[in-house]
């Protein structure tokens, strides 16, 4: 996985979520609209980002001073949204969902080292703890749900999540941030769910 994403002339470290515990619930709030569900998620994530060695800089022909950067974060995750299931009463139904996501960071550690030339003598060395802000993002998912039993169902689909993590740090010497974004979550994948209906 590429550890950075480029935005104009700025690079953002990509969040690599290493640990997660998430509880997801769906509510059919309108009896006359069985195709519409309100969805929610509550979870705890641990993430990391940055370049642990100079390989990424070499591969991308980095012209500025070489650097090492590392971000470690722990945050509480809250998601609220809607899901549409046009065939919700049938055994098989496609679904389409969207959620607004919020991240409430509880712990943040950031380190940055910049080097001079080929001798790799240290030019800047920064260690920051805290300064994180509440972050907002979104999630999109789509797939197919199968009813296995009156109360049990399973679904297989795809998802994409996007979120910019921001801080209230002062300007960092040697490291330019755009709109105070120190890390970005921009990832998609396959989701497999097993659900129980109350």
XYZ file of N, CA and C in Angstrom:
594
model
N 0.848 -1.182 0.000
C 0.000 0.000 0.000
C 0.885 1.233 0.000
N 0.585 2.190 -0.877
C 1.317 3.445 -0.928
C 1.028 4.218 0.366
N 2.055 4.605 1.123
C 1.796 5.273 2.406
C 1.384 6.732 2.285
N 1.378 7.303 1.076
C 1.028 8.705 0.889
C 0.056 8.882 -0.271
N -0.697 9.987 -0.201
C -1.528 10.419 -1.321
C -1.146 11.865 -1.618
N -1.079 12.208 -2.895
C -0.634 13.545 -3.286
C -1.832 14.448 -3.537
N -1.801 15.664 -2.969
C -2.814 16.678 -3.202
C -2.092 17.936 -3.655
N -2.254 18.325 -4.906
C -1.486 19.420 -5.521
C -0.004 19.189 -5.236
N 0.636 20.055 -4.468
C 2.068 19.876 -4.178
C 2.312 19.298 -2.790
N 1.237 18.888 -2.090
C 1.340 18.386 -0.728
C 1.121 16.871 -0.731
N 1.829 16.166 0.151
C 1.562 14.740 0.338
C 0.959 14.533 1.729
N -0.064 13.676 1.771
C -0.717 13.344 3.039
C -0.436 11.885 3.371
N -0.004 11.584 4.604
C 0.120 10.175 5.009
C -1.263 9.522 5.044
N -1.342 8.272 4.602
C -2.598 7.531 4.601
C -2.717 6.688 5.858
N -3.876 6.757 6.504
C -4.145 5.991 7.716
C -4.237 4.509 7.372
N -3.445 3.705 8.065
C -3.497 2.254 7.943
C -4.081 1.735 9.249
N -5.400 1.466 9.253
C -6.071 1.058 10.488
C -5.630 -0.351 10.856
N -4.967 -0.460 12.015
C -4.375 -1.746 12.411
C -5.288 -2.554 13.321
N -6.094 -1.883 14.147
C -6.987 -2.593 15.071
C -8.333 -1.890 15.091
N -9.412 -2.678 15.178
C -10.738 -2.076 15.223
C -11.722 -2.992 15.928
N -12.624 -2.386 16.688
C -13.781 -3.066 17.245
C -14.970 -2.168 16.922
N -15.948 -2.676 16.144
C -17.060 -1.853 15.678
C -18.377 -2.591 15.889
N -19.366 -1.876 16.430
C -20.726 -2.386 16.559
C -21.595 -1.598 15.593
N -22.331 -2.303 14.711
C -23.188 -1.649 13.720
C -24.636 -2.068 13.944
N -25.551 -1.100 13.848
C -26.979 -1.387 14.002
C -27.756 -0.696 12.891
N -28.869 -1.304 12.495
C -29.765 -0.749 11.485
C -31.165 -0.690 12.076
N -31.895 0.393 11.791
C -33.245 0.575 12.313
C -34.212 0.820 11.157
N -35.289 0.050 11.108
C -36.344 0.318 10.135
C -37.363 1.200 10.860
N -37.278 2.503 10.649
C -38.040 3.445 11.463
C -39.454 3.699 10.956
N -39.691 3.502 9.671
C -41.011 3.751 9.112
C -41.606 2.443 8.612
N -42.715 2.003 9.243
C -43.346 0.735 8.863
C -43.829 0.764 7.415
N -44.221 1.931 6.931
C -44.722 2.039 5.550
C -43.600 2.176 4.527
N -42.370 2.298 5.011
C -41.210 2.377 4.114
C -40.222 1.270 4.492
N -40.538 0.008 4.188
C -39.651 -1.095 4.602
C -38.320 -1.115 3.848
N -38.177 -0.264 2.839
C -36.921 -0.245 2.069
C -35.886 0.702 2.679
N -36.285 1.524 3.677
C -35.399 2.539 4.232
C -34.983 2.175 5.656
N -33.664 2.212 5.902
C -33.112 1.929 7.222
C -32.221 3.092 7.660
N -32.278 3.411 8.938
C -31.302 4.319 9.542
C -30.188 3.446 10.095
N -28.949 3.776 9.774
C -27.804 2.953 10.183
C -26.910 3.730 11.149
N -26.239 2.993 12.015
C -25.293 3.626 12.930
C -24.133 2.678 13.207
N -22.998 3.261 13.530
C -21.804 2.489 13.893
C -21.133 3.169 15.069
N -20.610 2.367 15.974
C -19.818 2.859 17.090
C -18.604 1.946 17.210
N -17.418 2.530 17.215
C -16.225 1.685 17.247
C -15.020 2.396 17.819
N -13.973 1.629 17.984
C -12.690 2.140 18.465
C -11.625 1.650 17.493
N -10.828 2.584 16.994
C -9.796 2.261 16.011
C -8.426 2.668 16.515
N -7.432 1.917 16.072
C -6.031 2.325 16.199
C -5.480 2.423 14.780
N -4.758 3.495 14.506
C -4.214 3.680 13.167
C -2.781 4.149 13.213
N -2.116 4.012 12.072
C -0.740 4.495 11.944
C -0.539 4.969 10.526
N 0.412 5.863 10.344
C 0.695 6.400 9.011
C 2.128 6.893 8.956
N 2.621 7.101 7.743
C 3.963 7.648 7.550
C 4.875 6.700 6.800
N 6.126 7.097 6.686
C 7.140 6.255 6.050
C 8.153 5.834 7.104
N 8.278 4.537 7.292
C 9.196 4.017 8.309
C 10.640 3.953 7.824
N 10.826 4.046 6.518
C 12.181 4.100 5.972
C 12.159 5.052 4.779
N 13.249 5.147 4.049
C 13.363 6.114 2.958
C 12.982 5.531 1.603
N 12.426 4.307 1.590
C 12.143 3.637 0.329
C 11.131 4.403 -0.520
N 10.051 4.918 0.118
C 9.026 5.632 -0.639
C 9.611 6.858 -1.333
N 10.517 7.570 -0.632
C 11.137 8.753 -1.220
C 11.972 8.387 -2.439
N 12.708 7.279 -2.355
C 13.554 6.843 -3.463
C 12.715 6.456 -4.673
N 11.661 5.671 -4.450
C 10.805 5.210 -5.540
C 10.136 6.381 -6.233
N 9.748 7.418 -5.489
C 9.039 8.567 -6.051
C 9.962 9.725 -6.408
N 11.269 9.475 -6.404
C 12.266 10.472 -6.815
C 12.071 11.796 -6.066
N 12.038 11.711 -4.737
C 11.809 12.877 -3.883
C 12.965 13.849 -4.006
N 12.675 15.127 -4.362
C 13.716 16.129 -4.630
C 14.107 16.942 -3.398
N 13.218 17.026 -2.397
C 13.536 17.801 -1.191
C 14.389 16.965 -0.239
N 14.640 17.517 0.945
C 15.424 16.776 1.934
C 14.708 15.475 2.304
N 15.454 14.382 2.431
C 14.819 13.127 2.858
C 14.291 13.257 4.289
N 13.217 12.525 4.589
C 12.613 12.628 5.914
C 11.995 11.298 6.326
N 11.824 11.139 7.618
C 11.063 10.039 8.209
C 9.908 10.656 8.984
N 8.724 10.030 8.890
C 7.535 10.578 9.522
C 6.691 9.426 10.055
N 6.119 9.610 11.238
C 5.300 8.555 11.817
C 4.159 9.171 12.617
N 2.946 8.660 12.402
C 1.769 9.080 13.154
C 1.125 7.846 13.755
N 0.784 7.910 15.041
C 0.041 6.844 15.713
C -1.154 7.487 16.396
N -2.331 6.886 16.179
C -3.558 7.502 16.674
C -4.516 6.439 17.206
N -5.260 6.794 18.239
C -6.360 5.993 18.754
C -7.579 6.898 18.764
N -8.710 6.398 18.226
C -9.888 7.260 18.186
C -11.181 6.462 18.290
N -12.209 7.164 18.817
C -13.558 6.640 18.881
C -14.269 7.037 17.598
N -14.977 6.091 17.011
C -15.610 6.293 15.709
C -17.125 6.230 15.863
N -17.833 7.212 15.269
C -19.288 7.245 15.264
C -19.764 7.476 13.841
N -20.679 6.626 13.375
C -21.236 6.766 12.032
C -22.754 6.789 12.070
N -23.379 7.691 11.296
C -24.836 7.792 11.198
C -25.202 7.951 9.725
N -26.202 7.180 9.260
C -26.553 7.301 7.853
C -27.831 6.576 7.492
N -27.978 6.327 6.187
C -29.166 5.684 5.634
C -28.768 4.528 4.737
N -29.635 3.507 4.681
C -29.434 2.392 3.750
C -30.756 2.129 3.033
N -30.680 1.927 1.725
C -31.851 1.586 0.922
C -31.766 0.133 0.498
N -32.855 -0.611 0.697
C -32.970 -1.996 0.234
C -34.267 -2.110 -0.553
N -34.208 -2.006 -1.873
C -35.441 -1.994 -2.673
C -36.269 -3.275 -2.572
N -35.636 -4.401 -2.230
C -36.346 -5.684 -2.123
C -36.225 -6.234 -0.702
N -36.402 -5.363 0.292
C -36.127 -5.722 1.692
C -36.955 -6.899 2.191
N -38.151 -7.115 1.661
C -39.026 -8.200 2.139
C -38.677 -9.547 1.496
N -37.839 -9.535 0.492
C -37.501 -10.779 -0.213
C -36.255 -11.437 0.380
N -35.994 -12.655 -0.077
C -34.849 -13.387 0.469
C -33.528 -12.739 0.072
N -33.445 -12.218 -1.145
C -32.230 -11.553 -1.614
C -32.570 -10.105 -1.964
N -31.739 -9.196 -1.543
C -31.982 -7.791 -1.835
C -30.669 -7.043 -1.991
N -30.513 -6.250 -3.058
C -29.356 -5.345 -3.135
C -29.538 -4.212 -2.124
N -28.441 -3.615 -1.705
C -28.523 -2.480 -0.787
C -27.532 -1.397 -1.195
N -27.849 -0.178 -0.792
C -27.019 0.982 -1.076
C -27.047 1.857 0.169
N -25.871 2.211 0.710
C -25.824 2.956 1.955
C -24.839 4.105 1.923
N -25.083 5.080 2.793
C -24.186 6.222 2.967
C -24.215 6.626 4.431
N -23.047 6.942 4.989
C -22.948 7.362 6.390
C -22.060 8.582 6.523
N -22.414 9.429 7.468
C -21.557 10.515 7.901
C -20.741 9.977 9.071
N -19.423 10.140 9.006
C -18.535 9.593 10.033
C -17.887 10.710 10.850
N -17.706 10.420 12.131
C -16.991 11.319 13.027
C -15.921 10.522 13.759
N -14.751 11.124 13.918
C -13.662 10.511 14.681
C -13.330 11.430 15.855
N -13.309 10.843 17.054
C -12.970 11.574 18.275
C -11.644 11.015 18.795
N -10.516 11.611 18.373
C -9.206 11.070 18.779
C -8.978 11.215 20.277
N -8.448 10.158 20.878
C -8.121 10.190 22.304
C -6.614 10.213 22.534
N -5.848 9.758 21.565
C -4.389 9.729 21.709
C -3.755 9.926 20.340
N -2.741 10.797 20.283
C -2.042 11.075 19.026
C -0.571 11.315 19.314
N 0.281 10.605 18.577
C 1.727 10.811 18.669
C 2.275 10.975 17.259
N 3.042 12.050 17.061
C 3.590 12.360 15.742
C 5.086 12.631 15.874
N 5.871 12.025 14.987
C 7.315 12.296 14.953
C 7.725 12.611 13.521
N 8.698 13.504 13.398
C 9.195 13.918 12.077
C 10.692 14.171 12.180
N 11.457 13.583 11.257
C 12.899 13.816 11.179
C 13.246 14.149 9.738
N 13.950 15.243 9.557
C 14.410 15.629 8.227
C 15.932 15.623 8.222
N 16.513 15.225 7.092
C 17.961 15.045 7.000
C 18.552 15.969 5.943
N 19.863 16.227 6.085
C 20.577 17.081 5.138
C 21.402 16.218 4.205
N 21.155 16.364 2.886
C 21.995 15.744 1.862
C 22.165 14.248 2.029
N 23.286 13.751 1.526
C 23.547 12.311 1.549
C 24.157 11.856 2.865
N 24.628 12.797 3.691
C 25.250 12.398 4.954
C 24.208 12.007 6.002
N 22.938 12.375 5.764
C 21.830 12.076 6.671
C 22.075 12.601 8.087
N 22.726 13.761 8.171
C 22.828 14.428 9.461
C 21.484 15.055 9.784
N 21.006 14.925 11.007
C 19.658 15.385 11.347
C 19.553 16.902 11.241
N 18.512 17.373 10.525
C 18.239 18.796 10.390
C 17.108 19.218 11.329
N 16.015 18.487 11.300
C 14.870 18.758 12.169
C 14.466 17.467 12.870
N 14.044 17.580 14.115
C 13.556 16.429 14.855
C 12.377 16.895 15.706
N 11.155 16.489 15.337
C 9.944 16.926 16.022
C 9.240 15.744 16.667
N 8.762 15.936 17.886
C 7.911 14.961 18.574
C 6.721 15.722 19.129
N 5.512 15.343 18.698
C 4.299 16.026 19.143
C 3.336 14.994 19.714
N 2.755 15.311 20.869
C 1.681 14.493 21.450
C 0.470 15.387 21.629
N -0.686 14.936 21.123
C -1.919 15.704 21.273
C -2.115 16.707 20.152
N -3.059 17.626 20.371
C -3.374 18.641 19.375
C -4.376 18.180 18.334
N -4.923 16.985 18.512
C -5.856 16.444 17.529
C -7.220 17.122 17.640
N -7.939 17.190 16.521
C -9.280 17.770 16.479
C -10.291 16.692 16.091
N -11.558 16.913 16.456
C -12.634 16.026 16.002
C -12.711 16.125 14.485
N -12.856 14.977 13.824
C -12.783 14.898 12.373
C -14.087 14.359 11.794
N -14.431 14.854 10.613
C -15.651 14.417 9.936
C -15.302 13.824 8.577
N -16.012 12.757 8.189
C -15.807 12.118 6.892
C -17.067 11.403 6.455
N -16.932 10.466 5.520
C -18.101 9.742 5.018
C -17.729 8.321 4.613
N -18.767 7.508 4.473
C -18.616 6.122 4.020
C -19.734 5.802 3.042
N -19.395 5.116 1.959
C -20.364 4.646 0.978
C -20.228 3.128 0.882
N -21.357 2.406 0.855
C -21.271 0.955 0.659
C -22.449 0.463 -0.179
N -22.247 -0.657 -0.832
C -23.276 -1.265 -1.681
C -23.000 -2.759 -1.754
N -24.069 -3.555 -1.908
C -23.880 -4.997 -1.991
C -25.192 -5.743 -2.076
N -25.153 -7.009 -1.653
C -26.312 -7.894 -1.725
C -26.505 -8.574 -0.377
N -27.750 -8.503 0.160
C -28.080 -9.151 1.420
C -28.917 -10.392 1.156
N -28.640 -11.454 1.904
C -29.397 -12.708 1.789
C -29.994 -13.054 3.146
N -31.302 -13.335 3.180
C -31.972 -13.741 4.421
C -31.781 -15.243 4.578
N -31.090 -15.656 5.643
C -30.790 -17.065 5.871
C -31.815 -17.733 6.784
N -32.533 -16.921 7.559
C -33.453 -17.386 8.605
C -34.335 -16.178 8.918
N -35.520 -16.337 9.507
C -36.332 -15.159 9.825
C -35.584 -14.072 10.604
N -34.588 -14.450 11.421
C -33.861 -13.441 12.204
C -32.402 -13.251 11.777
N -31.872 -14.137 10.957
C -30.460 -14.049 10.560
C -30.331 -13.714 9.085
N -29.384 -12.847 8.772
C -29.082 -12.544 7.374
C -27.583 -12.299 7.233
N -27.110 -12.412 6.006
C -25.704 -12.153 5.700
C -25.640 -11.270 4.468
N -24.591 -10.493 4.365
C -24.450 -9.625 3.192
C -22.995 -9.570 2.754
N -22.832 -9.359 1.463
C -21.512 -9.220 0.850
C -21.545 -7.967 -0.010
N -20.556 -7.083 0.173
C -20.566 -5.846 -0.591
C -19.209 -5.187 -0.651
N -19.216 -3.953 -1.118
C -18.006 -3.139 -1.209
C -18.249 -1.845 -0.426
N -17.164 -1.196 -0.016
C -17.291 0.065 0.711
C -16.124 0.987 0.374
N -16.323 2.281 0.636
C -15.246 3.260 0.540
C -15.421 4.263 1.678
N -14.319 4.579 2.371
C -14.328 5.511 3.502
C -13.334 6.630 3.228
N -13.740 7.862 3.554
C -12.864 9.020 3.356
C -12.946 9.930 4.581
N -11.786 10.359 5.087
C -11.757 11.270 6.235
C -10.394 11.954 6.292
N -10.394 13.270 6.548
C -9.165 14.029 6.781
C -9.001 14.267 8.280
N -7.878 13.824 8.844
C -7.592 14.043 10.258
C -6.845 15.370 10.403
N -7.377 16.262 11.269
C -6.803 17.600 11.403
C -6.296 17.844 12.817
N -5.410 18.843 12.922
C -4.837 19.206 14.218
C -4.814 20.726 14.345
N -4.553 21.194 15.566
C -4.370 22.630 15.777
C -2.904 22.933 16.082
N -1.989 22.171 15.460
C -0.567 22.401 15.651
C -0.151 23.736 15.037
N 0.897 24.351 15.562
C 1.483 25.503 14.861
C 2.203 25.013 13.600
N 2.661 25.931 12.766
C 3.402 25.548 11.558
C 4.604 24.697 11.940
N 4.781 23.594 11.214
C 5.894 22.700 11.493
C 7.073 23.064 10.614
N 8.249 23.274 11.196
C 9.424 23.564 10.363
C 9.783 22.349 9.501
N 9.872 22.551 8.204
C 10.274 21.485 7.287
C 9.153 20.612 6.788
N 7.937 20.734 7.348
C 6.828 19.872 6.918
C 5.600 20.733 6.685
N 5.190 20.841 5.439
C 4.048 21.668 5.088
C 2.762 20.846 5.130
N 1.757 21.343 5.852
C 0.446 20.700 5.921
C -0.567 21.585 5.210
N -1.511 20.978 4.500
C -2.559 21.725 3.809
C -3.829 21.649 4.646
N -4.360 22.808 5.046
C -5.582 22.899 5.853
C -5.467 22.099 7.153
N -4.249 22.068 7.732
C -4.003 21.395 9.020
C -4.247 19.889 8.974
N -4.245 19.280 7.780
C -4.448 17.829 7.649
C -3.105 17.125 7.824
N -2.992 16.304 8.867
C -1.750 15.569 9.102
C -1.851 14.110 8.671
N -3.080 13.630 8.358
C -3.270 12.240 7.939
C -4.623 12.121 7.245
N -4.720 11.212 6.296
C -5.974 11.008 5.563
C -6.345 9.525 5.577
N -7.646 9.268 5.714
C -8.193 7.921 5.554
C -8.928 7.911 4.224
N -8.456 7.129 3.276
C -9.045 7.061 1.931
C -8.865 5.627 1.456
N -9.842 4.777 1.800
C -9.660 3.345 1.574
C -10.984 2.698 1.201
N -10.899 1.658 0.415
C -12.069 0.871 0.051
C -11.756 -0.602 0.212
N -12.798 -1.419 0.132
C -12.572 -2.849 0.273
C -13.867 -3.629 0.192
N -13.776 -4.863 0.634
C -14.921 -5.786 0.630
C -15.439 -5.918 2.050
N -16.757 -5.893 2.222
C -17.340 -6.082 3.543
C -18.198 -7.334 3.548
N -18.085 -8.088 4.614
C -18.895 -9.288 4.833
C -19.557 -9.124 6.195
N -20.895 -9.167 6.216
C -21.625 -8.926 7.450
C -22.525 -10.111 7.784
N -22.687 -10.343 9.073
C -23.665 -11.293 9.587
C -24.533 -10.513 10.560
N -25.850 -10.493 10.322
C -26.745 -9.641 11.114
C -27.847 -10.462 11.779
N -28.216 -10.003 12.978
C -29.319 -10.614 13.731
C -30.410 -9.575 13.903
N -31.647 -9.952 13.620
C -32.770 -9.042 13.706
C -33.532 -9.275 15.010
N -33.801 -8.175 15.728
C -34.539 -8.272 16.994
C -36.035 -8.207 16.742
